[in-house]
Amino acid sequence: MIDPVKLVELYDAEFAAPRLGRENAANLRALAGMLDADPAMTDRRWRAYALATARTEAGRDFAIRAERGPHEYFEKYEPDTPIGERLGNTEPGDGYRYRGRGYVQITGRTNYRQFSALLEIDLLSDPDQALVAEVAYRILSAGMTKGRFTGRSLAQYIDGKSCDYRGARKIINGLDRADQIAADAVRFERILDGCEGPSVPIAI
């Protein structure tokens, strides 16, 4: 079990500045608590990588948020654009309607439809449900452990004695910011080493 007090203390020591503060510390503890309770996330390195990913995708305050910007910014995701077509957007306004949300920023009608079916929640009609902590976490977990983001899963990169934190970025978004997330995962692994019990690697 993760010690929530020790978690924040070690995070502030590992990442130096700025310190988390009360609200951001609560956000980190909430995410760590869901990871701790998730039977699919029993490998410490998987949890470390998930925390590192959320720190980049959601932000260093660990808040669950929607992708930000004026409506004009999301025109690049409209159905008549190459990106919008790839994301499965079909209706005018889909670019903004299905913008990135959550700990891992799911984007586009296809992703919202997929996770609607998987979680049995109507994210197509109400995409803001992806901002609810439990829903955002279930998306993160399924995407990472079951390969629901890109068809690749954590077990392909982190299993037994093998640990490729850089390559694991391919489960979400190619190698975009892969080096930074990999470095952060190493730091989170040290943090978790200091605030929870022995790691139990997943047997595949």
GROMACS .gro file of C-alpha atoms in nm:
model
  204
    1MET     CA    1   0.000   0.000   0.000
    2ILE     CA    2   0.117   0.352  -0.080
    3ASP     CA    3   0.175   0.576   0.221
    4PRO     CA    4   0.008   0.902   0.103
    5VAL     CA    5   0.206   1.127   0.338
    6LYS     CA    6   0.538   0.971   0.240
    7LEU     CA    7   0.438   0.985  -0.126
    8VAL     CA    8   0.409   1.364  -0.127
    9GLU     CA    9   0.718   1.407   0.087
   10LEU     CA   10   0.928   1.196  -0.150
   11TYR     CA   11   0.776   1.359  -0.458
   12ASP     CA   12   0.873   1.706  -0.337
   13ALA     CA   13   1.223   1.583  -0.258
   14GLU     CA   14   1.265   1.406  -0.594
   15PHE     CA   15   1.126   1.678  -0.818
   16ALA     CA   16   1.257   1.969  -0.606
   17ALA     CA   17   1.065   2.278  -0.720
   18PRO     CA   18   0.795   2.384  -0.728
   19ARG     CA   19   0.652   2.195  -0.431
   20LEU     CA   20   0.309   2.046  -0.484
   21GLY     CA   21   0.107   2.244  -0.234
   22ARG     CA   22  -0.211   2.121  -0.067
   23GLU     CA   23  -0.445   2.095  -0.367
   24ASN     CA   24  -0.191   1.943  -0.604
   25ALA     CA   25  -0.075   1.699  -0.337
   26ALA     CA   26  -0.436   1.587  -0.296
   27ASN     CA   27  -0.456   1.533  -0.673
   28LEU     CA   28  -0.142   1.315  -0.668
   29ARG     CA   29  -0.266   1.115  -0.369
   30ALA     CA   30  -0.601   1.055  -0.540
   31LEU     CA   31  -0.437   0.919  -0.854
   32ALA     CA   32  -0.189   0.710  -0.656
   33GLY     CA   33  -0.475   0.569  -0.449
   34MET     CA   34  -0.659   0.453  -0.762
   35LEU     CA   35  -0.339   0.296  -0.896
   36ASP     CA   36  -0.288   0.126  -0.560
   37ALA     CA   37  -0.637  -0.025  -0.568
   38ASP     CA   38  -0.621  -0.138  -0.932
   39PRO     CA   39  -0.560  -0.516  -0.963
   40ALA     CA   40  -0.431  -0.464  -1.317
   41MET     CA   41  -0.151  -0.233  -1.195
   42THR     CA   42   0.039  -0.468  -0.964
   43ASP     CA   43   0.384  -0.399  -1.111
   44ARG     CA   44   0.545  -0.098  -0.943
   45ARG     CA   45   0.708   0.004  -1.269
   46TRP     CA   46   0.367   0.018  -1.438
   47ARG     CA   47   0.243   0.248  -1.164
   48ALA     CA   48   0.557   0.460  -1.195
   49TYR     CA   49   0.506   0.491  -1.569
   50ALA     CA   50   0.138   0.579  -1.527
   51LEU     CA   51   0.226   0.856  -1.281
   52ALA     CA   52   0.495   0.989  -1.513
   53THR     CA   53   0.251   0.989  -1.804
   54ALA     CA   54  -0.016   1.174  -1.607
   55ARG     CA   55   0.244   1.433  -1.500
   56THR     CA   56   0.303   1.512  -1.867
   57GLU     CA   57  -0.043   1.457  -2.018
   58ALA     CA   58  -0.256   1.615  -1.744
   59GLY     CA   59   0.004   1.849  -1.594
   60ARG     CA   60   0.235   1.884  -1.300
   61ASP     CA   61  -0.060   1.961  -1.073
   62PHE     CA   62  -0.209   1.615  -1.152
   63ALA     CA   63  -0.547   1.774  -1.217
   64ILE     CA   64  -0.792   1.609  -1.456
   65ARG     CA   65  -0.848   1.861  -1.732
   66ALA     CA   66  -0.964   1.915  -2.087
   67GLU     CA   67  -0.727   2.024  -2.363
   68ARG     CA   68  -0.714   2.401  -2.354
   69GLY     CA   69  -0.730   2.664  -2.625
   70PRO     CA   70  -0.980   2.882  -2.816
   71HIS     CA   71  -1.236   2.713  -3.039
   72GLU     CA   72  -1.029   2.811  -3.342
   73TYR     CA   73  -0.741   2.595  -3.218
   74PHE     CA   74  -0.956   2.282  -3.246
   75GLU     CA   75  -1.046   2.345  -3.609
   76LYS     CA   76  -0.746   2.127  -3.698
   77TYR     CA   77  -0.951   1.833  -3.562
   78GLU     CA   78  -1.260   1.906  -3.774
   79PRO     CA   79  -1.396   1.631  -4.005
   80ASP     CA   80  -1.263   1.799  -4.321
   81THR     CA   81  -0.901   1.788  -4.199
   82PRO     CA   82  -0.654   1.497  -4.217
   83ILE     CA   83  -0.624   1.485  -3.835
   84GLY     CA   84  -0.999   1.504  -3.786
   85GLU     CA   85  -1.058   1.227  -4.038
   86ARG     CA   86  -0.798   1.007  -3.863
   87LEU     CA   87  -0.969   1.072  -3.529
   88GLY     CA   88  -1.305   0.963  -3.669
   89ASN     CA   89  -1.469   1.305  -3.636
   90THR     CA   90  -1.776   1.326  -3.859
   91GLU     CA   91  -1.983   1.627  -3.751
   92PRO     CA   92  -1.900   1.999  -3.750
   93GLY     CA   93  -1.783   2.092  -3.402
   94ASP     CA   94  -1.643   1.745  -3.327
   95GLY     CA   95  -1.293   1.891  -3.304
   96TYR     CA   96  -1.382   2.089  -2.993
   97ARG     CA   97  -1.650   1.849  -2.867
   98TYR     CA   98  -1.409   1.554  -2.860
   99ARG     CA   99  -1.095   1.741  -2.758
  100GLY     CA  100  -0.848   1.582  -2.520
  101ARG     CA  101  -0.969   1.506  -2.168
  102GLY     CA  102  -0.848   1.308  -1.868
  103TYR     CA  103  -0.524   1.186  -1.714
  104VAL     CA  104  -0.437   1.063  -2.063
  105GLN     CA  105  -0.585   1.299  -2.317
  106ILE     CA  106  -0.820   1.088  -2.530
  107THR     CA  107  -0.909   1.279  -2.847
  108GLY     CA  108  -1.158   1.232  -3.129
  109ARG     CA  109  -1.495   1.066  -3.181
  110THR     CA  110  -1.342   0.720  -3.238
  111ASN     CA  111  -1.169   0.718  -2.900
  112TYR     CA  112  -1.476   0.846  -2.717
  113ARG     CA  113  -1.688   0.580  -2.888
  114GLN     CA  114  -1.439   0.306  -2.801
  115PHE     CA  115  -1.421   0.397  -2.434
  116SER     CA  116  -1.798   0.445  -2.418
  117ALA     CA  117  -1.838   0.081  -2.516
  118LEU     CA  118  -1.556  -0.042  -2.296
  119LEU     CA  119  -1.666   0.142  -1.981
  120GLU     CA  120  -2.041   0.126  -2.057
  121ILE     CA  121  -2.066   0.503  -2.019
  122ASP     CA  122  -2.207   0.735  -2.288
  123LEU     CA  123  -1.903   0.955  -2.347
  124LEU     CA  124  -2.026   1.044  -2.696
  125SER     CA  125  -2.329   1.232  -2.562
  126ASP     CA  126  -2.146   1.363  -2.255
  127PRO     CA  127  -1.770   1.372  -2.320
  128ASP     CA  128  -1.711   1.571  -2.001
  129GLN     CA  129  -1.765   1.249  -1.808
  130ALA     CA  130  -1.401   1.178  -1.900
  131LEU     CA  131  -1.314   1.451  -1.648
  132VAL     CA  132  -1.466   1.253  -1.359
  133ALA     CA  133  -1.181   1.101  -1.158
  134GLU     CA  134  -1.303   0.740  -1.166
  135VAL     CA  135  -1.376   0.754  -1.538
  136ALA     CA  136  -1.048   0.926  -1.621
  137TYR     CA  137  -0.863   0.660  -1.424
  138ARG     CA  138  -1.046   0.370  -1.589
  139ILE     CA  139  -0.952   0.513  -1.929
  140LEU     CA  140  -0.587   0.541  -1.823
  141SER     CA  141  -0.581   0.187  -1.686
  142ALA     CA  142  -0.754   0.019  -1.981
  143GLY     CA  143  -0.553   0.216  -2.231
  144MET     CA  144  -0.223   0.122  -2.073
  145THR     CA  145  -0.281  -0.234  -1.957
  146LYS     CA  146  -0.507  -0.355  -2.239
  147GLY     CA  147  -0.359  -0.158  -2.528
  148ARG     CA  148  -0.676   0.041  -2.589
  149PHE     CA  149  -0.496   0.358  -2.701
  150THR     CA  150  -0.275   0.233  -2.984
  151GLY     CA  151  -0.295  -0.146  -2.968
  152ARG     CA  152   0.024  -0.163  -2.760
  153SER     CA  153   0.026  -0.232  -2.386
  154LEU     CA  154   0.259  -0.189  -2.091
  155ALA     CA  155   0.340  -0.561  -2.085
  156GLN     CA  156   0.513  -0.526  -2.423
  157TYR     CA  157   0.768  -0.286  -2.274
  158ILE     CA  158   0.777  -0.354  -1.901
  159ASP     CA  159   0.766  -0.718  -1.798
  160GLY     CA  160   0.981  -0.934  -1.573
  161LYS     CA  161   1.336  -0.801  -1.586
  162SER     CA  162   1.271  -0.601  -1.903
  163CYS     CA  163   1.188  -0.232  -1.863
  164ASP     CA  164   1.180   0.003  -2.163
  165TYR     CA  165   1.028   0.322  -2.027
  166ARG     CA  166   1.114   0.514  -2.344
  167GLY     CA  167   0.955   0.264  -2.579
  168ALA     CA  168   0.646   0.242  -2.357
  169ARG     CA  169   0.544   0.584  -2.486
  170LYS     CA  170   0.424   0.400  -2.799
  171ILE     CA  171   0.122   0.277  -2.604
  172ILE     CA  172  -0.008   0.634  -2.622
  173ASN     CA  173   0.158   0.864  -2.873
  174GLY     CA  174   0.459   0.743  -3.069
  175LEU     CA  175   0.775   0.875  -2.905
  176ASP     CA  176   0.640   1.223  -2.833
  177ARG     CA  177   0.810   1.343  -2.510
  178ALA     CA  178   0.925   0.985  -2.454
  179ASP     CA  179   1.261   1.077  -2.299
  180GLN     CA  180   1.109   1.312  -2.042
  181ILE     CA  181   0.840   1.065  -1.941
  182ALA     CA  182   1.099   0.786  -1.916
  183ALA     CA  183   1.316   1.001  -1.688
  184ASP     CA  184   1.016   1.086  -1.473
  185ALA     CA  185   0.918   0.717  -1.453
  186VAL     CA  186   1.260   0.636  -1.307
  187ARG     CA  187   1.205   0.907  -1.047
  188PHE     CA  188   0.857   0.780  -0.965
  189GLU     CA  189   0.994   0.429  -0.928
  190ARG     CA  190   1.234   0.561  -0.663
  191ILE     CA  191   0.945   0.743  -0.494
  192LEU     CA  192   0.729   0.430  -0.487
  193ASP     CA  193   1.025   0.226  -0.359
  194GLY     CA  194   1.024   0.454  -0.057
  195CYS     CA  195   0.653   0.468   0.020
  196GLU     CA  196   0.502   0.126  -0.051
  197GLY     CA  197   0.560  -0.242   0.013
  198PRO     CA  198   0.756  -0.485  -0.209
  199SER     CA  199   0.686  -0.478  -0.581
  200VAL     CA  200   0.505  -0.776  -0.735
  201PRO     CA  201   0.592  -0.804  -1.107
  202ILE     CA  202   0.305  -0.909  -1.330
  203ALA     CA  203   0.327  -1.259  -1.474
  204ILE     CA  204   0.209  -1.264  -1.835
   0.00000   0.00000   0.00000
